[in-house]
mmCIF file with all atom_site columns, C-alpha atoms in Angstrom:
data_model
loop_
_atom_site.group_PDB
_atom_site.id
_atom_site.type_symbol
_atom_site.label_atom_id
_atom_site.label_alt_id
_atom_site.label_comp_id
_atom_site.label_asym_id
_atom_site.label_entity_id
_atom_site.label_seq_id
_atom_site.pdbx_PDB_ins_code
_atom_site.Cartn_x
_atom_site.Cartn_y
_atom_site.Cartn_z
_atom_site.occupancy
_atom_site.B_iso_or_equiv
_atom_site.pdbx_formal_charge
_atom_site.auth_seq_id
_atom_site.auth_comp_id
_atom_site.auth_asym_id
_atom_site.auth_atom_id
_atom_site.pdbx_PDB_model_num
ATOM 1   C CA . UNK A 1 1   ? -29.206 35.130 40.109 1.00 0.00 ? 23  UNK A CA 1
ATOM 2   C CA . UNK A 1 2   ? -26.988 36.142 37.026 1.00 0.00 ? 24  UNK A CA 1
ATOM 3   C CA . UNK A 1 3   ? -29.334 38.522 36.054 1.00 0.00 ? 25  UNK A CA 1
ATOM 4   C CA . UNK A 1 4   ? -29.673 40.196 38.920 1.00 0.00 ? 26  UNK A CA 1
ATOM 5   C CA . UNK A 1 5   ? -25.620 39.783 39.266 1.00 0.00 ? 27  UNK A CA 1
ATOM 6   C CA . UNK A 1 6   ? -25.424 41.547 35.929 1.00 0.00 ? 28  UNK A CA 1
ATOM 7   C CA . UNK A 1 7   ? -27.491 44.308 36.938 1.00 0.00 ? 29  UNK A CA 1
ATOM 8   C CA . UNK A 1 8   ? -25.379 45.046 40.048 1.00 0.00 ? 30  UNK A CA 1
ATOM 9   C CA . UNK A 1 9   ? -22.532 45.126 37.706 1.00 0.00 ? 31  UNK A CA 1
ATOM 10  C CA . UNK A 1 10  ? -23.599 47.307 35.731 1.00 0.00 ? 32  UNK A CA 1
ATOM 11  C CA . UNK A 1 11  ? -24.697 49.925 38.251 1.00 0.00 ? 33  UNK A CA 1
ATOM 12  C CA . UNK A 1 12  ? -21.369 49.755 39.683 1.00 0.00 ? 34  UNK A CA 1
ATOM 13  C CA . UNK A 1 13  ? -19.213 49.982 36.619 1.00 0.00 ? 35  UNK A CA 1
ATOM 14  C CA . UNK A 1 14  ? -21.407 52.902 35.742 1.00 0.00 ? 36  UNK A CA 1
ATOM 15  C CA . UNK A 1 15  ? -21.017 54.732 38.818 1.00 0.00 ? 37  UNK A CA 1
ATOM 16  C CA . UNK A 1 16  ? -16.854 53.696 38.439 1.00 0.00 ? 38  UNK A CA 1
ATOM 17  C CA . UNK A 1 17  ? -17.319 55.891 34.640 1.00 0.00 ? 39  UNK A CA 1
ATOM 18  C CA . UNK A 1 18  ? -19.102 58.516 36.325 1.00 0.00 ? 40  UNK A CA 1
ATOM 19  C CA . UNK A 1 19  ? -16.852 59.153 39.317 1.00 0.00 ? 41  UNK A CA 1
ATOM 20  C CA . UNK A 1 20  ? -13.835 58.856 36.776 1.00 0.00 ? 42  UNK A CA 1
ATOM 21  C CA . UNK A 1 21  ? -15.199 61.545 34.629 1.00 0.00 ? 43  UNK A CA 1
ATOM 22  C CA . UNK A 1 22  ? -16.153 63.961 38.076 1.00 0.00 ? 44  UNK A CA 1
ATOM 23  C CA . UNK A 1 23  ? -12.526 62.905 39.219 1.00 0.00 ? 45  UNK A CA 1
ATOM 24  C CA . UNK A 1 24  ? -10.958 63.871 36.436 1.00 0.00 ? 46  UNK A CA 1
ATOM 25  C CA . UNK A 1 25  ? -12.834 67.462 35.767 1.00 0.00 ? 47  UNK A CA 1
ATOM 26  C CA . UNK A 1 26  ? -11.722 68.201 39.266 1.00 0.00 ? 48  UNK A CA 1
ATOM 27  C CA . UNK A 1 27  ? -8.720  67.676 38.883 1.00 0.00 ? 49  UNK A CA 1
ATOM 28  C CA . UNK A 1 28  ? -8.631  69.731 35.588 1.00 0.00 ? 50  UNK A CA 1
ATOM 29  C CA . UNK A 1 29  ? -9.825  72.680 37.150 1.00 0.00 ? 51  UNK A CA 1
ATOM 30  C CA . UNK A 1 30  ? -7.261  72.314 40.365 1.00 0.00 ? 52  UNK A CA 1
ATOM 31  C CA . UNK A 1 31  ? -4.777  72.582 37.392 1.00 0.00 ? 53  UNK A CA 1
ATOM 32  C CA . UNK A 1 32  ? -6.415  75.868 36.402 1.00 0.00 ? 54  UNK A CA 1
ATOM 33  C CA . UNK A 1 33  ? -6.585  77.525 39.707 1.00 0.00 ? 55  UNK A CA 1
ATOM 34  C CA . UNK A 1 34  ? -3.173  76.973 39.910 1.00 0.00 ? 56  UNK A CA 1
ATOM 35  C CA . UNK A 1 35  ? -2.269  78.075 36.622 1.00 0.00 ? 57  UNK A CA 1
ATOM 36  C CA . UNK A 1 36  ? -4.808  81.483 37.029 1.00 0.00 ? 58  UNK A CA 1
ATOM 37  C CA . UNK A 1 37  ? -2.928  81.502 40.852 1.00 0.00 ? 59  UNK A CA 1
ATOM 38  C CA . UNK A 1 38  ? 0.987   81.564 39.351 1.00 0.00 ? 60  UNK A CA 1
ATOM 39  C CA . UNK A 1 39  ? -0.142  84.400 36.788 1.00 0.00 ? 61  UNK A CA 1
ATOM 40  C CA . UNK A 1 40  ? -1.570  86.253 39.072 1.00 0.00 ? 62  UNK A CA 1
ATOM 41  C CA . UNK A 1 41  ? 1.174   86.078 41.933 1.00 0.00 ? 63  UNK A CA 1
ATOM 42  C CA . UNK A 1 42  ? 2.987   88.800 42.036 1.00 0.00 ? 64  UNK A CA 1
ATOM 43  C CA . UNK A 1 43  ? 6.553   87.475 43.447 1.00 0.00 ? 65  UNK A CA 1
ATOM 44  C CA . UNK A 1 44  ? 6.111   84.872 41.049 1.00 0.00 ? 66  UNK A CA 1
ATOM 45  C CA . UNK A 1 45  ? 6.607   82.453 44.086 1.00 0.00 ? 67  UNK A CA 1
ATOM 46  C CA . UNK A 1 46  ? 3.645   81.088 46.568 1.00 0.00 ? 68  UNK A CA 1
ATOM 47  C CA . UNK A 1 47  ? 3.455   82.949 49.494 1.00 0.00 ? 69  UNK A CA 1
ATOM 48  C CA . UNK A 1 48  ? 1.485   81.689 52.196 1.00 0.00 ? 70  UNK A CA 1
ATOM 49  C CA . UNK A 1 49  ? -2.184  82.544 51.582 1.00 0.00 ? 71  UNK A CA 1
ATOM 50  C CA . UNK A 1 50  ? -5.593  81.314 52.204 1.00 0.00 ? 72  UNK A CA 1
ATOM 51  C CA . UNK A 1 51  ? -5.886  81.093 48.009 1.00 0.00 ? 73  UNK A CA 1
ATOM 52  C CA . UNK A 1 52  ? -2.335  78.910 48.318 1.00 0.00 ? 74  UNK A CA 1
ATOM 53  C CA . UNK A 1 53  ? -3.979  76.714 51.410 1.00 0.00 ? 75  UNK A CA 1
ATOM 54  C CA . UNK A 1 54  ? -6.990  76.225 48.879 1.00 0.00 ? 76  UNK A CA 1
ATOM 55  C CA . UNK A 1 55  ? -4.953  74.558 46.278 1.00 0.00 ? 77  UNK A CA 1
ATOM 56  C CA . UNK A 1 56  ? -3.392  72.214 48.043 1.00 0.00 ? 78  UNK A CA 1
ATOM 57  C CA . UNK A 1 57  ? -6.674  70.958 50.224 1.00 0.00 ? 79  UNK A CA 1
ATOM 58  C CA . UNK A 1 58  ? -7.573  70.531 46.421 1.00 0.00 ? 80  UNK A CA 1
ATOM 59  C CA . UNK A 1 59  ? -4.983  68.394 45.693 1.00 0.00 ? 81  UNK A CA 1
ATOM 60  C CA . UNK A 1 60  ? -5.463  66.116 48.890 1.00 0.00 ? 82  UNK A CA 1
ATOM 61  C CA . UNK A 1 61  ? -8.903  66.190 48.391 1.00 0.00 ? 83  UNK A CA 1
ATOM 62  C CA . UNK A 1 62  ? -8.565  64.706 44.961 1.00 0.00 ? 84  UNK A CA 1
ATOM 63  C CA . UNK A 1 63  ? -5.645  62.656 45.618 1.00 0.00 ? 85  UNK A CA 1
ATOM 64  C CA . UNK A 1 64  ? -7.952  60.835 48.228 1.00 0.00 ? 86  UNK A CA 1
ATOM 65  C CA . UNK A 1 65  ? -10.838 60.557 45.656 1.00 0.00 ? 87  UNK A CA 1
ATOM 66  C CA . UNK A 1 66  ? -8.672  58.904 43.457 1.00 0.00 ? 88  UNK A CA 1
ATOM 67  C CA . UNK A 1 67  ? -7.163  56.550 46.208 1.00 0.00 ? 89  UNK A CA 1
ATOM 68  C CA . UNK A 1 68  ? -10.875 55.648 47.046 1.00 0.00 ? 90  UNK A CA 1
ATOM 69  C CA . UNK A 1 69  ? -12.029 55.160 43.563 1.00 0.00 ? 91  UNK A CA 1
ATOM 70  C CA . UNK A 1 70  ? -8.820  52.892 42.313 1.00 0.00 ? 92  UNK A CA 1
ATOM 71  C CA . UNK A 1 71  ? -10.015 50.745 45.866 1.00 0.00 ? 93  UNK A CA 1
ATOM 72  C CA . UNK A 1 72  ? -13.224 51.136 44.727 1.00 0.00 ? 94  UNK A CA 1
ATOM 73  C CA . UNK A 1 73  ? -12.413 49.100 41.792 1.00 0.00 ? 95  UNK A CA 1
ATOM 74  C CA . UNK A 1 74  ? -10.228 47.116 42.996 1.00 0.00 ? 96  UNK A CA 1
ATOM 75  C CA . UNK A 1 75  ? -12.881 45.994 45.684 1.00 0.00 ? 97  UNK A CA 1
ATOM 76  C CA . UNK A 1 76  ? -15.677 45.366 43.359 1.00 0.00 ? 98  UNK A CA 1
ATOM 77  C CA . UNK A 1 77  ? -13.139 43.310 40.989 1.00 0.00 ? 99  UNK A CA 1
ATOM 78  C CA . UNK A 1 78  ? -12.374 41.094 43.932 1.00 0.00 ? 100 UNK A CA 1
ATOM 79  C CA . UNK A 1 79  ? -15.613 40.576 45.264 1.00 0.00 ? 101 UNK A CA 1
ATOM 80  C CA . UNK A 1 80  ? -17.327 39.668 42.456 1.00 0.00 ? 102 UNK A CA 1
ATOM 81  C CA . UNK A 1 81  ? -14.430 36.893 41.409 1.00 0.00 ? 103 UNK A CA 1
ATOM 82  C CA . UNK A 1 82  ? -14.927 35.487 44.712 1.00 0.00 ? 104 UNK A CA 1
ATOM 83  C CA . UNK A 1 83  ? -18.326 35.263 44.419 1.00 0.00 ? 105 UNK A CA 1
ATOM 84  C CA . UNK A 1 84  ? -18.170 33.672 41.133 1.00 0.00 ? 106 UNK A CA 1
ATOM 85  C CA . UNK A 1 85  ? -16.017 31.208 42.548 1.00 0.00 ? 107 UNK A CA 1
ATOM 86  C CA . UNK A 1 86  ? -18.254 30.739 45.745 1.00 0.00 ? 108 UNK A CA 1
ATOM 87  C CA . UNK A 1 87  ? -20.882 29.974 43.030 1.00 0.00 ? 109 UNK A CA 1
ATOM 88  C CA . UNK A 1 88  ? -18.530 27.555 41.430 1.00 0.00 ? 110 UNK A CA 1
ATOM 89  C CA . UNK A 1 89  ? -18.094 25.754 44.252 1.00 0.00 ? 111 UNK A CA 1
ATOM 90  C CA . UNK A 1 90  ? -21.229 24.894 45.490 1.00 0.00 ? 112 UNK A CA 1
ATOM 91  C CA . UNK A 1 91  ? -22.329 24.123 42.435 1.00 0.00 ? 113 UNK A CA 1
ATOM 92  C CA . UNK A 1 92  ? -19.699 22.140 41.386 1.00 0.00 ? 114 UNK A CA 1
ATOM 93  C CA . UNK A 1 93  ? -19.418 23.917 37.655 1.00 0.00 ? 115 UNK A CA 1
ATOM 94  C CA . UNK A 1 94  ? -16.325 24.701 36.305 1.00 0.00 ? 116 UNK A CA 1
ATOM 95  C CA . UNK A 1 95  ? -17.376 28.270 35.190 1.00 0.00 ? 117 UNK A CA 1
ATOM 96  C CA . UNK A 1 96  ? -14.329 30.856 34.922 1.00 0.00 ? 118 UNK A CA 1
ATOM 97  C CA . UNK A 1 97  ? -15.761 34.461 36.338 1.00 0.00 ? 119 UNK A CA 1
ATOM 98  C CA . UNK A 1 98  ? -14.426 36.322 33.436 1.00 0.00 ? 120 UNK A CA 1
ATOM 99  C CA . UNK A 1 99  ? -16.436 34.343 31.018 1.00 0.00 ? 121 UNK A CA 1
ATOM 100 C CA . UNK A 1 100 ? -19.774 34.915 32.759 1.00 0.00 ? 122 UNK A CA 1
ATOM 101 C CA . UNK A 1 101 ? -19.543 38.851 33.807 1.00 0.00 ? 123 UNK A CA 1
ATOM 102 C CA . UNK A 1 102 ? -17.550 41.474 31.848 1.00 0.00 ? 124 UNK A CA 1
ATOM 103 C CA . UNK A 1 103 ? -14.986 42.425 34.701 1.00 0.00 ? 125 UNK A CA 1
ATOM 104 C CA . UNK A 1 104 ? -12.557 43.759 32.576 1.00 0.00 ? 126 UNK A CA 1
ATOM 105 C CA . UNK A 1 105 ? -13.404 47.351 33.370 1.00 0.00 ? 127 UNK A CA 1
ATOM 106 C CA . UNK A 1 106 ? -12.864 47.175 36.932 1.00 0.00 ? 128 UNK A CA 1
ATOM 107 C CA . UNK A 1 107 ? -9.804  44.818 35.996 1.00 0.00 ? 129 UNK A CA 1
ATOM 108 C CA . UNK A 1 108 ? -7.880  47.620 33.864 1.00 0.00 ? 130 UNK A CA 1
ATOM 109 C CA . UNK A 1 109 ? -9.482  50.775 34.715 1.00 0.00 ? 131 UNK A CA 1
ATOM 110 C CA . UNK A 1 110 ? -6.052  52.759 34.766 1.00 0.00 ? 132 UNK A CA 1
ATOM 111 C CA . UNK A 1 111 ? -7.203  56.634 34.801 1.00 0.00 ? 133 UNK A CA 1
ATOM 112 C CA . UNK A 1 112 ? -7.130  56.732 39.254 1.00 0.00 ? 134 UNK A CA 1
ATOM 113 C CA . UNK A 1 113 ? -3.714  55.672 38.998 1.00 0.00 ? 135 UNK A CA 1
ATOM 114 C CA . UNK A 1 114 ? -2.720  58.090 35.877 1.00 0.00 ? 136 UNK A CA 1
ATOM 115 C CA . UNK A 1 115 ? -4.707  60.836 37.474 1.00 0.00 ? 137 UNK A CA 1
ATOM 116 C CA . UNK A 1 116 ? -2.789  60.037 41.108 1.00 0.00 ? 138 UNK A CA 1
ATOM 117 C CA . UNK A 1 117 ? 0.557   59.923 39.240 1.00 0.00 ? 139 UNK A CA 1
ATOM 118 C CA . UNK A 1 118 ? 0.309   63.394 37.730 1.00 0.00 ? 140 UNK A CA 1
ATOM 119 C CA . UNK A 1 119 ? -1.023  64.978 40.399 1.00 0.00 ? 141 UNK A CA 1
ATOM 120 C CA . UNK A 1 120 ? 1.997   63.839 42.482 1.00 0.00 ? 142 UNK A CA 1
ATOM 121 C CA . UNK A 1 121 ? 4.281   64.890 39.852 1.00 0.00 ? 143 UNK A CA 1
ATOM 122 C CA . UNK A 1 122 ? 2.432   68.612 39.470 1.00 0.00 ? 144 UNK A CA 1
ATOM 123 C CA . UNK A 1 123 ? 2.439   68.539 43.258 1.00 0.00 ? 145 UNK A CA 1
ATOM 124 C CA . UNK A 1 124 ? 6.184   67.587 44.095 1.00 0.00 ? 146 UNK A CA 1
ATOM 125 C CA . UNK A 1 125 ? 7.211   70.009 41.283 1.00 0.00 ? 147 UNK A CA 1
ATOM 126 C CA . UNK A 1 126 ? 4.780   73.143 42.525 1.00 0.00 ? 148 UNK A CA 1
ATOM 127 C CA . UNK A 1 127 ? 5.037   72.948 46.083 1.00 0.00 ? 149 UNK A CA 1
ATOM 128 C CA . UNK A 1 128 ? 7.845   70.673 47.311 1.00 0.00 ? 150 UNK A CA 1
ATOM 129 C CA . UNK A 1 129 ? 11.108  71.425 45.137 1.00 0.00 ? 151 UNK A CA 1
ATOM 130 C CA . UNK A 1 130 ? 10.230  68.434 42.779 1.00 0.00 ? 152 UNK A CA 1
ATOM 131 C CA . UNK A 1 131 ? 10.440  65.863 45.714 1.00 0.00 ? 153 UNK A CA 1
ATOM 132 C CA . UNK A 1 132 ? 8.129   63.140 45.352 1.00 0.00 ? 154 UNK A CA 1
ATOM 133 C CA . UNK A 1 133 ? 8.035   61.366 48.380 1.00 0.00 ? 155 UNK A CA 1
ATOM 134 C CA . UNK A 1 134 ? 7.447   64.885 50.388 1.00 0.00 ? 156 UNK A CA 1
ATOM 135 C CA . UNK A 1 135 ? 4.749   65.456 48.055 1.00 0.00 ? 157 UNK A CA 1
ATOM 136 C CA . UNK A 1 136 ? 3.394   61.824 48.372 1.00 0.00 ? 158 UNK A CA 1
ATOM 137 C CA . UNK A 1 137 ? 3.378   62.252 52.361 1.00 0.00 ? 159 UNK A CA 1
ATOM 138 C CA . UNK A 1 138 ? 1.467   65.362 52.352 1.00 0.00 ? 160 UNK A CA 1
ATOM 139 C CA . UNK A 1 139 ? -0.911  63.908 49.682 1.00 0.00 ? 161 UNK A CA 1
ATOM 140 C CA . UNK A 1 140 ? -1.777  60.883 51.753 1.00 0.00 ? 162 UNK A CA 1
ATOM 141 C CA . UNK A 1 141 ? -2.453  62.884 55.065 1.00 0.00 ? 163 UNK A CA 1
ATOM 142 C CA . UNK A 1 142 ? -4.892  62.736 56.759 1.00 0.00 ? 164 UNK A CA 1
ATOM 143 C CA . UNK A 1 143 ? -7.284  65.993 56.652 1.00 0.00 ? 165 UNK A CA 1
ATOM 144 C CA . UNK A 1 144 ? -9.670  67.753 59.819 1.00 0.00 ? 166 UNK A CA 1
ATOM 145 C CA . UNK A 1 145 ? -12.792 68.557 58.879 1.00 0.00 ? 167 UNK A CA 1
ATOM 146 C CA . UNK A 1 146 ? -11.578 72.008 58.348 1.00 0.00 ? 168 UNK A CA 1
ATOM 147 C CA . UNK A 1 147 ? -10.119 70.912 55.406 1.00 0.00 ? 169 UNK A CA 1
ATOM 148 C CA . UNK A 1 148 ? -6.621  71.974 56.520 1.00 0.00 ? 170 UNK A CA 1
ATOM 149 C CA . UNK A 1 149 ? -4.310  68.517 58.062 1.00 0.00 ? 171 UNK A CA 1
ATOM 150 C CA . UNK A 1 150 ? -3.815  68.789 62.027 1.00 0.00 ? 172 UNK A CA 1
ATOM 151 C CA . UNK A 1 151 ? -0.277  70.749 61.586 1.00 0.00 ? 173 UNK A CA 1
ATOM 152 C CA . UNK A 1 152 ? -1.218  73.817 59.939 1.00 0.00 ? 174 UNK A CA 1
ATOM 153 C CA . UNK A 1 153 ? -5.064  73.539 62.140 1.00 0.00 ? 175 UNK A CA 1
ATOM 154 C CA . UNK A 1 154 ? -2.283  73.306 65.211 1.00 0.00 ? 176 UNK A CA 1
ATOM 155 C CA . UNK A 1 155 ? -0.732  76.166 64.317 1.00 0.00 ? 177 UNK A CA 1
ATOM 156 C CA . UNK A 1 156 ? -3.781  78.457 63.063 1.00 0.00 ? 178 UNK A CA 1
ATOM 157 C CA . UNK A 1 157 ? -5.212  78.004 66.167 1.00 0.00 ? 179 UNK A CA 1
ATOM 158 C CA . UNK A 1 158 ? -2.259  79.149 68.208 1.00 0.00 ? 180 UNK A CA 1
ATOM 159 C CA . UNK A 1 159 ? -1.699  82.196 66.065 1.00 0.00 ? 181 UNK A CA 1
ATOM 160 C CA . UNK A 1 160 ? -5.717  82.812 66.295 1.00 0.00 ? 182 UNK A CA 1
ATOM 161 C CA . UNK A 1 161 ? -5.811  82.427 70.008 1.00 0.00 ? 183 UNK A CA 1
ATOM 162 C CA . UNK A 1 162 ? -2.198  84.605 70.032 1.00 0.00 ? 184 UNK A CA 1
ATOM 163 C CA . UNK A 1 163 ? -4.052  87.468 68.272 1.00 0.00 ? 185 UNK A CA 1
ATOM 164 C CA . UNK A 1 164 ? -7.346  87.166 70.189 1.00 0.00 ? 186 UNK A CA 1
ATOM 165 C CA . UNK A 1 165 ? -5.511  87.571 73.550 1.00 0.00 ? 187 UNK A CA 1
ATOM 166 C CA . UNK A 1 166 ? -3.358  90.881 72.321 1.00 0.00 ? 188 UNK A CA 1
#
């Protein structure tokens, strides 16, 4: 049992480092499209473009793979305690989880939250006048498969049917 436990673990925890690290290059190279995307804008503004539209599916798109991977963590850290305990119980030991299994990674894995924190703050500062809880609410939307959330799909569909028509 605790050394197949061990092994699960492991895999998980491994998976957690690996997602961090493809997390984290993601969201390093959304900073550099926008970067690349404010040099080459020529009113030194964002206008409304397709390449605009892009970035910020990028940021929700990342903003929800952090949200999933910080539960992710949080899940695993939780489930294996209360297994532990479960264990504990029936077996009438007195066996504290955190001595058996090293949990502490998915205990204090911090880099989600860091990486959800800065994007916020790059978001609410780039495309919502440095207001946070705007940029938080479009963050957290929810997305169509299009990419785009149901507002702006609303709307390009009315202007596509608009110009299809005339």
């Amino acid at each position: 049992f605790w050394r197949e436990l061990e092994m699960q673990v492991a895999k998980a925890q491994e998976f957690q480092v690996d997602q961090e690290h493809i997390l984290s290059d993601d969201f390093e190279l959304l900073k550099t499209r926008l970067a690349r995307y404010k040099r080459q804008s020529t009113r030194g503004v964002f206008d409304e473009d397709h390449r605009v539209m892009d970035i910020q599916a990028g940021f929700i798109y990342c903003y929800r793979a952090a949200v999933m991977l910080r539960n992710f963590a949080s899940l695993n850290y939780t489930c294996i305690r209360k297994l532990l305990l479960s264990y504990n119980e029936i077996n009438e030991a007195k066996i504290h989880p955190e001595a058996i299994l090293p949990l502490t990674y998915f205990k204090l894995s911090m880099k989600p939250t860091e990486i959800m924190t800065e994007m916020v703050d790059l978001y609410a500062s780039e495309f919502e006048h440095g207001d946070r809880d705007d940029a938080v609410a479009v963050l957290q939307t929810k997305m169509t498969p299009t990419g785009l959330d149901s507002y702006t799909s609303f709307w390009l569909g009315v202007k596509t049917t608009v110009a299809v028509f005339l």
